mmCIF file of C-alpha atoms and ligand atoms in Angstrom:
data_model
loop_
_atom_site.group_PDB
_atom_site.id
_atom_site.type_symbol
_atom_site.label_atom_id
_atom_site.label_comp_id
_atom_site.label_asym_id
_atom_site.label_seq_id
_atom_site.Cartn_x
_atom_site.Cartn_y
_atom_site.Cartn_z
ATOM 1 C CA UNK A 1 -13.586 -14.275 0.747
ATOM 2 C CA UNK A 2 -11.941 -17.146 -1.339
ATOM 3 C CA UNK A 3 -9.718 -14.229 -2.590
ATOM 4 C CA UNK A 4 -9.188 -12.650 0.640
ATOM 5 C CA UNK A 5 -7.883 -15.921 2.360
ATOM 6 C CA UNK A 6 -5.754 -16.753 -0.929
ATOM 7 C CA UNK A 7 -4.431 -13.435 -0.498
ATOM 8 C CA UNK A 8 -3.555 -13.597 3.102
ATOM 9 C CA UNK A 9 -1.738 -17.003 2.434
ATOM 10 C CA UNK A 10 0.040 -15.676 -0.613
ATOM 11 C CA UNK A 11 1.219 -12.741 1.871
ATOM 12 C CA UNK A 12 2.618 -14.846 4.330
ATOM 13 C CA UNK A 13 4.622 -17.093 1.649
ATOM 14 C CA UNK A 14 5.521 -13.625 -0.143
ATOM 15 C CA UNK A 15 4.235 -14.652 -3.301
ATOM 16 C CA UNK A 16 4.730 -11.519 -5.158
ATOM 17 C CA UNK A 17 7.532 -10.186 -7.559
ATOM 18 C CA UNK A 18 8.044 -6.838 -8.617
ATOM 19 C CA UNK A 19 8.341 -6.095 -12.467
ATOM 20 C CA UNK A 20 9.884 -2.833 -13.618
ATOM 21 C CA UNK A 21 9.031 -0.373 -16.199
ATOM 22 C CA UNK A 22 11.964 1.883 -17.531
ATOM 23 C CA UNK A 23 11.728 5.728 -17.609
ATOM 24 C CA UNK A 24 13.930 7.353 -20.347
ATOM 25 C CA UNK A 25 14.847 10.796 -20.812
ATOM 26 C CA UNK A 26 14.180 12.510 -24.228
ATOM 27 C CA UNK A 27 17.873 11.604 -25.218
ATOM 28 C CA UNK A 28 17.232 8.006 -24.414
ATOM 29 C CA UNK A 29 19.031 8.104 -21.019
ATOM 30 C CA UNK A 30 17.640 5.589 -18.299
ATOM 31 C CA UNK A 31 16.424 8.018 -15.499
ATOM 32 C CA UNK A 32 13.969 5.676 -13.418
ATOM 33 C CA UNK A 33 11.841 2.659 -13.277
ATOM 34 C CA UNK A 34 8.447 2.067 -11.753
ATOM 35 C CA UNK A 35 7.808 -0.889 -9.861
ATOM 36 C CA UNK A 36 4.634 -2.993 -10.484
ATOM 37 C CA UNK A 37 3.774 -5.878 -8.287
ATOM 38 C CA UNK A 38 2.693 -9.326 -10.037
ATOM 39 C CA UNK A 39 1.481 -12.331 -7.680
ATOM 40 C CA UNK A 40 3.203 -15.329 -8.669
ATOM 41 C CA UNK A 41 0.222 -17.650 -7.853
ATOM 42 C CA UNK A 42 0.786 -21.295 -7.511
ATOM 43 C CA UNK A 43 -1.815 -22.355 -9.814
ATOM 44 C CA UNK A 44 -3.087 -19.543 -11.617
ATOM 45 C CA UNK A 45 0.354 -18.280 -12.786
ATOM 46 C CA UNK A 46 1.249 -14.458 -12.964
ATOM 47 C CA UNK A 47 -1.653 -12.377 -11.644
ATOM 48 C CA UNK A 48 -1.949 -8.732 -12.440
ATOM 49 C CA UNK A 49 -2.483 -6.112 -9.661
ATOM 50 C CA UNK A 50 -5.985 -5.131 -11.225
ATOM 51 C CA UNK A 51 -7.032 -8.510 -9.913
ATOM 52 C CA UNK A 52 -6.126 -8.275 -6.468
ATOM 53 C CA UNK A 53 -5.104 -4.734 -5.354
ATOM 54 C CA UNK A 54 -8.545 -3.417 -4.472
ATOM 55 C CA UNK A 55 -9.222 -6.639 -2.402
ATOM 56 C CA UNK A 56 -5.911 -6.036 -0.522
ATOM 57 C CA UNK A 57 -6.931 -2.438 0.155
ATOM 58 C CA UNK A 58 -10.666 -3.428 1.135
ATOM 59 C CA UNK A 59 -9.303 -6.230 3.715
ATOM 60 C CA UNK A 60 -6.435 -4.142 5.143
ATOM 61 C CA UNK A 61 -3.792 -6.243 3.634
ATOM 62 C CA UNK A 62 -2.192 -3.866 1.566
ATOM 63 C CA UNK A 63 -0.062 -2.271 4.227
ATOM 64 C CA UNK A 64 1.632 -5.728 4.372
ATOM 65 C CA UNK A 65 1.754 -6.166 0.454
ATOM 66 C CA UNK A 66 3.136 -2.591 0.436
ATOM 67 C CA UNK A 67 5.997 -3.764 2.736
ATOM 68 C CA UNK A 68 6.762 -6.948 0.399
ATOM 69 C CA UNK A 69 6.943 -4.626 -2.487
ATOM 70 C CA UNK A 70 9.190 -2.321 -0.868
ATOM 71 C CA UNK A 71 11.578 -4.948 0.434
ATOM 72 C CA UNK A 72 11.815 -6.720 -3.041
ATOM 73 C CA UNK A 73 12.501 -3.350 -4.726
ATOM 74 C CA UNK A 74 15.218 -2.608 -1.817
ATOM 75 C CA UNK A 75 16.642 -5.904 -2.450
ATOM 76 C CA UNK A 76 16.920 -5.472 -6.252
ATOM 77 C CA UNK A 77 18.368 -1.922 -5.846
ATOM 78 C CA UNK A 78 21.189 -3.253 -3.773
ATOM 79 C CA UNK A 79 22.030 -6.286 -6.081
ATOM 80 C CA UNK A 80 22.128 -3.644 -9.031
ATOM 81 C CA UNK A 81 24.284 -1.372 -7.001
ATOM 82 C CA UNK A 82 26.525 -4.438 -6.087
ATOM 83 C CA UNK A 83 26.791 -5.079 -9.874
ATOM 84 C CA UNK A 84 27.759 -1.567 -10.725
ATOM 85 C CA UNK A 85 24.830 -0.967 -12.898
ATOM 86 C CA UNK A 86 23.538 2.911 -12.900
ATOM 87 C CA UNK A 87 21.698 3.818 -9.862
ATOM 88 C CA UNK A 88 18.114 5.444 -10.905
ATOM 89 C CA UNK A 89 15.457 6.036 -8.754
ATOM 90 C CA UNK A 90 12.723 3.379 -8.202
ATOM 91 C CA UNK A 91 8.961 4.774 -8.345
ATOM 92 C CA UNK A 92 6.783 2.733 -5.839
ATOM 93 C CA UNK A 93 3.056 3.122 -6.053
ATOM 94 C CA UNK A 94 1.244 4.151 -2.717
ATOM 95 C CA UNK A 95 -2.397 4.003 -2.599
ATOM 96 C CA UNK A 96 -4.725 6.317 -0.827
ATOM 97 C CA UNK A 97 -5.534 3.377 1.595
ATOM 98 C CA UNK A 98 -1.907 3.149 2.624
ATOM 99 C CA UNK A 99 -1.968 6.701 3.572
ATOM 100 C CA UNK A 100 -4.622 5.894 6.203
ATOM 101 C CA UNK A 101 -1.966 3.831 7.902
ATOM 102 C CA UNK A 102 -0.549 6.051 10.776
ATOM 103 C CA UNK A 103 2.711 3.985 10.707
ATOM 104 C CA UNK A 104 3.065 4.369 6.825
ATOM 105 C CA UNK A 105 6.194 6.744 7.094
ATOM 106 C CA UNK A 106 7.953 4.488 9.844
ATOM 107 C CA UNK A 107 7.173 1.157 7.782
ATOM 108 C CA UNK A 108 8.755 2.843 4.723
ATOM 109 C CA UNK A 109 11.978 4.210 6.690
ATOM 110 C CA UNK A 110 12.478 0.873 8.441
ATOM 111 C CA UNK A 111 12.426 -1.517 5.132
ATOM 112 C CA UNK A 112 15.011 1.108 3.860
ATOM 113 C CA UNK A 113 17.080 0.756 6.596
ATOM 114 C CA UNK A 114 17.062 -2.594 6.910
ATOM 115 C CA UNK A 115 18.666 -2.645 3.618
ATOM 116 C CA UNK A 116 20.854 0.428 4.290
ATOM 117 C CA UNK A 117 19.187 2.428 1.692
ATOM 118 C CA UNK A 118 18.530 6.410 1.818
ATOM 119 C CA UNK A 119 15.214 7.687 0.750
ATOM 120 C CA UNK A 120 16.449 9.221 -2.471
ATOM 121 C CA UNK A 121 16.528 5.731 -3.752
ATOM 122 C CA UNK A 122 12.715 5.692 -4.248
ATOM 123 C CA UNK A 123 10.046 7.889 -5.991
ATOM 124 C CA UNK A 124 6.618 7.523 -4.335
ATOM 125 C CA UNK A 125 3.996 7.821 -6.463
ATOM 126 C CA UNK A 126 0.548 8.986 -5.034
ATOM 127 C CA UNK A 127 -2.866 9.832 -6.740
ATOM 128 C CA UNK A 128 -4.468 13.168 -6.666
ATOM 129 C CA UNK A 129 -7.274 11.753 -4.249
ATOM 130 C CA UNK A 130 -4.472 11.713 -1.417
ATOM 131 C CA UNK A 131 -3.840 15.288 -1.988
ATOM 132 C CA UNK A 132 -7.241 16.380 -1.818
ATOM 133 C CA UNK A 133 -7.425 17.118 2.011
ATOM 134 C CA UNK A 134 -10.339 14.638 2.587
ATOM 135 C CA UNK A 135 -7.858 12.522 4.740
ATOM 136 C CA UNK A 136 -6.688 13.610 8.005
ATOM 137 C CA UNK A 137 -3.061 13.130 8.586
ATOM 138 C CA UNK A 138 -2.200 13.065 4.545
ATOM 139 C CA UNK A 139 -0.936 16.552 4.767
ATOM 140 C CA UNK A 140 1.534 15.877 7.779
ATOM 141 C CA UNK A 141 2.591 12.366 6.171
ATOM 142 C CA UNK A 142 3.571 14.280 3.020
ATOM 143 C CA UNK A 143 5.572 16.706 4.524
ATOM 144 C CA UNK A 144 7.259 13.948 6.565
ATOM 145 C CA UNK A 145 8.090 12.038 3.639
ATOM 146 C CA UNK A 146 9.596 15.028 1.823
ATOM 147 C CA UNK A 147 11.414 16.039 4.724
ATOM 148 C CA UNK A 148 12.835 12.889 4.872
ATOM 149 C CA UNK A 149 14.292 13.271 1.302
ATOM 150 C CA UNK A 150 11.334 11.150 -0.394
ATOM 151 C CA UNK A 151 10.583 12.718 -3.803
ATOM 152 C CA UNK A 152 7.132 12.995 -4.483
ATOM 153 C CA UNK A 153 5.343 11.981 -7.727
ATOM 154 C CA UNK A 154 1.795 12.656 -8.641
ATOM 155 C CA UNK A 155 0.449 9.719 -10.774
ATOM 156 C CA UNK A 156 -2.277 9.712 -13.383
ATOM 157 C CA UNK A 157 -2.062 13.469 -13.359
ATOM 158 C CA UNK A 158 -5.156 15.116 -15.034
ATOM 159 C CA UNK A 159 -7.508 12.298 -14.005
ATOM 160 C CA UNK A 160 -8.632 13.401 -10.258
ATOM 161 C CA UNK A 161 -10.474 16.609 -9.064
ATOM 162 C CA UNK A 162 -8.633 18.988 -11.076
ATOM 163 C CA UNK A 163 -8.149 21.279 -8.039
ATOM 164 C CA UNK A 164 -4.710 22.489 -8.576
ATOM 165 C CA UNK A 165 -4.445 24.543 -5.417
ATOM 166 C CA UNK A 166 -2.837 21.742 -3.687
ATOM 167 C CA UNK A 167 -0.048 21.668 -5.937
ATOM 168 C CA UNK A 168 1.561 24.805 -4.422
ATOM 169 C CA UNK A 169 0.299 23.630 -0.937
ATOM 170 C CA UNK A 170 2.122 20.112 -0.892
ATOM 171 C CA UNK A 171 5.948 19.129 -1.726
ATOM 172 C CA UNK A 172 5.032 17.710 -5.298
ATOM 173 C CA UNK A 173 8.558 16.922 -7.186
ATOM 174 C CA UNK A 174 6.837 15.141 -10.513
ATOM 175 C CA UNK A 175 4.033 15.098 -12.326
ATOM 176 C CA UNK A 176 3.157 11.904 -14.151
ATOM 177 C CA UNK A 177 0.532 12.913 -17.109
ATOM 178 C CA UNK A 178 -2.021 10.191 -17.173
ATOM 179 C CA UNK A 179 -2.038 7.640 -20.429
ATOM 180 C CA UNK A 180 -5.428 8.484 -21.491
ATOM 181 C CA UNK A 181 -4.331 12.022 -22.707
ATOM 182 C CA UNK A 182 -1.225 10.668 -24.351
ATOM 183 C CA UNK A 183 -2.958 7.907 -26.077
ATOM 184 C CA UNK A 184 -5.088 10.335 -28.376
ATOM 185 C CA UNK A 185 -2.817 12.895 -28.790
ATOM 186 C CA UNK A 186 -2.937 12.508 -32.434
ATOM 187 C CA UNK A 187 -6.599 12.323 -32.791
ATOM 188 C CA UNK A 188 -7.892 14.600 -30.449
ATOM 189 C CA UNK A 189 -6.482 18.301 -30.481
ATOM 190 C CA UNK A 190 -7.929 18.771 -27.069
ATOM 191 C CA UNK A 191 -5.625 15.860 -25.497
ATOM 192 C CA UNK A 192 -2.629 17.566 -27.332
ATOM 193 C CA UNK A 193 -3.423 20.895 -25.626
ATOM 194 C CA UNK A 194 -3.708 19.507 -22.394
ATOM 195 C CA UNK A 195 -0.527 17.585 -22.667
ATOM 196 C CA UNK A 196 1.108 20.956 -23.654
ATOM 197 C CA UNK A 197 -0.553 22.609 -20.577
ATOM 198 C CA UNK A 198 0.507 20.004 -17.869
ATOM 199 C CA UNK A 199 3.848 20.215 -19.140
ATOM 200 C CA UNK A 200 4.249 23.942 -18.706
ATOM 201 C CA UNK A 201 2.204 23.652 -15.685
ATOM 202 C CA UNK A 202 4.862 21.349 -14.126
ATOM 203 C CA UNK A 203 7.554 23.250 -15.404
ATOM 204 C CA UNK A 204 6.215 26.624 -13.937
ATOM 205 C CA UNK A 205 6.239 25.114 -10.412
ATOM 206 C CA UNK A 206 9.661 23.644 -10.827
ATOM 207 C CA UNK A 207 8.286 19.819 -11.357
ATOM 208 C CA UNK A 208 9.632 17.251 -13.551
ATOM 209 C CA UNK A 209 7.076 16.106 -15.960
ATOM 210 C CA UNK A 210 6.916 12.278 -16.879
ATOM 211 C CA UNK A 211 4.555 10.748 -19.661
ATOM 212 C CA UNK A 212 3.114 7.285 -19.296
ATOM 213 C CA UNK A 213 1.772 5.122 -21.739
ATOM 214 C CA UNK A 214 3.952 6.051 -24.596
ATOM 215 C CA UNK A 215 3.269 3.674 -27.520
ATOM 216 C CA UNK A 216 4.181 5.403 -30.853
ATOM 217 C CA UNK A 217 7.111 7.575 -32.180
ATOM 218 C CA UNK A 218 4.654 10.123 -33.018
ATOM 219 C CA UNK A 219 3.680 10.455 -29.439
ATOM 220 C CA UNK A 220 7.395 10.957 -28.416
ATOM 221 C CA UNK A 221 8.188 13.238 -30.921
ATOM 222 C CA UNK A 222 5.334 15.637 -29.657
ATOM 223 C CA UNK A 223 6.180 15.042 -25.874
ATOM 224 C CA UNK A 224 10.033 15.915 -26.656
ATOM 225 C CA UNK A 225 8.716 19.137 -28.574
ATOM 226 C CA UNK A 226 6.739 20.198 -25.933
ATOM 227 C CA UNK A 227 9.735 19.807 -23.624
ATOM 228 C CA UNK A 228 8.468 16.767 -21.649
ATOM 229 C CA UNK A 229 11.404 15.459 -19.060
ATOM 230 C CA UNK A 230 11.011 11.612 -19.415
ATOM 231 C CA UNK A 231 8.754 8.986 -21.026
ATOM 232 C CA UNK A 232 7.575 5.642 -19.929
ATOM 233 C CA UNK A 233 5.700 3.264 -22.312
ATOM 234 C CA UNK A 234 5.330 0.311 -24.603
ATOM 235 C CA UNK A 235 7.370 2.057 -27.243
ATOM 236 C CA UNK A 236 10.482 1.568 -24.791
ATOM 237 C CA UNK A 237 9.745 -1.415 -22.598
ATOM 238 C CA UNK A 238 6.684 -3.315 -21.062
ATOM 239 C CA UNK A 239 7.053 -3.849 -17.424
ATOM 240 C CA UNK A 240 9.709 -6.566 -16.977
ATOM 241 C CA UNK A 241 11.155 -9.118 -14.506
ATOM 242 C CA UNK A 242 14.094 -7.869 -12.682
ATOM 243 C CA UNK A 243 16.391 -10.105 -14.388
ATOM 244 C CA UNK A 244 15.233 -8.387 -17.722
ATOM 245 C CA UNK A 245 15.426 -4.924 -16.346
ATOM 246 C CA UNK A 246 19.193 -5.894 -15.241
ATOM 247 C CA UNK A 247 19.712 -6.462 -18.881
ATOM 248 C CA UNK A 248 17.932 -3.223 -20.110
ATOM 249 C CA UNK A 249 20.589 -1.526 -17.702
ATOM 250 C CA UNK A 250 23.312 -3.066 -19.105
ATOM 251 C CA UNK A 251 22.666 -3.277 -22.650
ATOM 252 C CA UNK A 252 19.945 -0.285 -23.242
ATOM 253 C CA UNK A 253 16.890 -0.812 -25.117
HETATM 254 O O1 G B 301 0.851 -3.023 -15.149
HETATM 255 P P1 G B 301 -0.283 -2.614 -14.360
HETATM 256 O O2 G B 301 -1.235 -3.643 -14.621
HETATM 257 O O3 G B 301 0.880 -3.584 -13.466
HETATM 258 O O4 G B 301 -0.588 -2.100 -12.953
HETATM 259 C C1 G B 301 -2.031 -1.683 -12.710
HETATM 260 C C2 G B 301 -2.242 -1.000 -11.491
HETATM 261 O O5 G B 301 -1.831 -1.611 -10.337
HETATM 262 C C3 G B 301 -1.446 0.460 -11.673
HETATM 263 O O6 G B 301 -2.712 1.554 -11.400
HETATM 264 C C4 G B 301 -0.589 0.637 -10.498
HETATM 265 O O7 G B 301 -0.710 1.595 -9.986
HETATM 266 C C5 G B 301 -1.223 -0.333 -9.298
HETATM 267 N N1 G B 301 -0.078 -1.245 -8.752
HETATM 268 C C6 G B 301 0.725 -1.818 -9.334
HETATM 269 N N2 G B 301 1.928 -2.176 -8.214
HETATM 270 C C7 G B 301 1.329 -1.606 -7.187
HETATM 271 C C8 G B 301 2.109 -1.671 -5.855
HETATM 272 O O8 G B 301 2.992 -2.032 -5.425
HETATM 273 N N3 G B 301 1.177 -0.770 -4.843
HETATM 274 C C9 G B 301 0.026 -0.436 -5.241
HETATM 275 N N4 G B 301 -0.641 0.340 -4.069
HETATM 276 N N5 G B 301 -0.467 -0.318 -6.439
HETATM 277 C C10 G B 301 0.145 -0.935 -7.271
HETATM 278 O O1 G B 302 0.505 3.086 -11.341
HETATM 279 P P1 G B 302 -0.275 3.420 -12.967
HETATM 280 O O2 G B 302 -1.585 3.293 -12.904
HETATM 281 O O3 G B 302 0.295 4.414 -13.684
HETATM 282 O O4 G B 302 0.335 2.093 -13.617
HETATM 283 C C1 G B 302 0.713 2.053 -14.951
HETATM 284 C C2 G B 302 -0.168 1.187 -15.676
HETATM 285 O O5 G B 302 -0.173 1.388 -17.234
HETATM 286 C C3 G B 302 0.287 -0.344 -15.563
HETATM 287 O O6 G B 302 -0.755 -1.169 -15.580
HETATM 288 C C4 G B 302 1.193 -0.681 -16.940
HETATM 289 O O7 G B 302 1.399 -1.833 -17.139
HETATM 290 C C5 G B 302 0.320 0.385 -17.827
HETATM 291 N N1 G B 302 1.167 0.535 -18.782
HETATM 292 C C6 G B 302 2.770 1.089 -19.034
HETATM 293 N N2 G B 302 2.941 1.393 -20.452
HETATM 294 C C7 G B 302 1.824 1.477 -20.902
HETATM 295 C C8 G B 302 1.539 1.864 -22.339
HETATM 296 O O8 G B 302 2.488 2.323 -22.809
HETATM 297 N N3 G B 302 0.391 1.414 -22.940
HETATM 298 C C9 G B 302 -0.662 1.027 -22.139
HETATM 299 N N4 G B 302 -1.752 0.740 -22.544
HETATM 300 N N5 G B 302 -0.404 0.700 -20.770
HETATM 301 C C10 G B 302 0.663 0.903 -20.099
HETATM 302 MN MN1 MN B 303 2.019 4.494 -11.419
HETATM 303 NA NA1 NA B 304 -0.547 6.374 -14.099
#
């Protein structure tokens, strides 16, 4: 209960900032970034999402928190555009719980229109569980979001229920290979084979394939040789505050 009350207060005071982790294509060009929320706690300092996202979901506060993340992203995008910096899509994480909110699509659209932004400014990162069909209404939301012009990315791809049927039923634009497969590419032949298979699967379905959690030049070389479209990971940059992201956009890695 302590955390819930604390979180409620933090949402009222908007004690959250977006960090951003850049995504690069295989030639080193910035092609996107993922927004990752942090709580700027008055006494505990910077608190990571692992400490509060699940409580936000259980208490219904995730909707309001999601709005704050979106507003912060929209404000950053507008500032960067004003500075003439390269305009790349910002990926926003949307959890399965947020997909239960009948007003989800309206919430996202209204934040964007407040800032004069079009849906193509964002990628929406969803987990496989949302697409597995156990949630009434999820299919309708997805089709609605895609029709509005949002790109849909499947986060942590390969760790879900591995029912691939949903990939052809839903408007999915991007697969993000889960970092657990990337981590052991060079010790585990099975992981290397799975990564190759996911890249080929995505491309066969006309999707973009992004690898997460790239930490070594060897992992990057394998992904490049297998034809991955983009990479994200500590090898290039950790998630950084928006001012640092701004510097990365200006000066490169
Ligand atoms: O860097 P990292 O510790 O930031 O992120 C941990 C987890 O928190 C990730 O699984 C990520 O999907 C989740 N997360 C980060 N930011 C958000 C957010 O704005 N909304 C939701 N729903 N999840 C987020
Ligand atoms: O939304 P998702 O679960 O994909 O969130 C990505 C998580 O992975 C965040 O917590 C982010 O900080 C973390 N991350 C990003 N790049 C790397 C990396 O290269 N190595 C590791 N171990 N974690 C990473
Ligand atoms: Mn993500
Ligand atoms: Na992920």
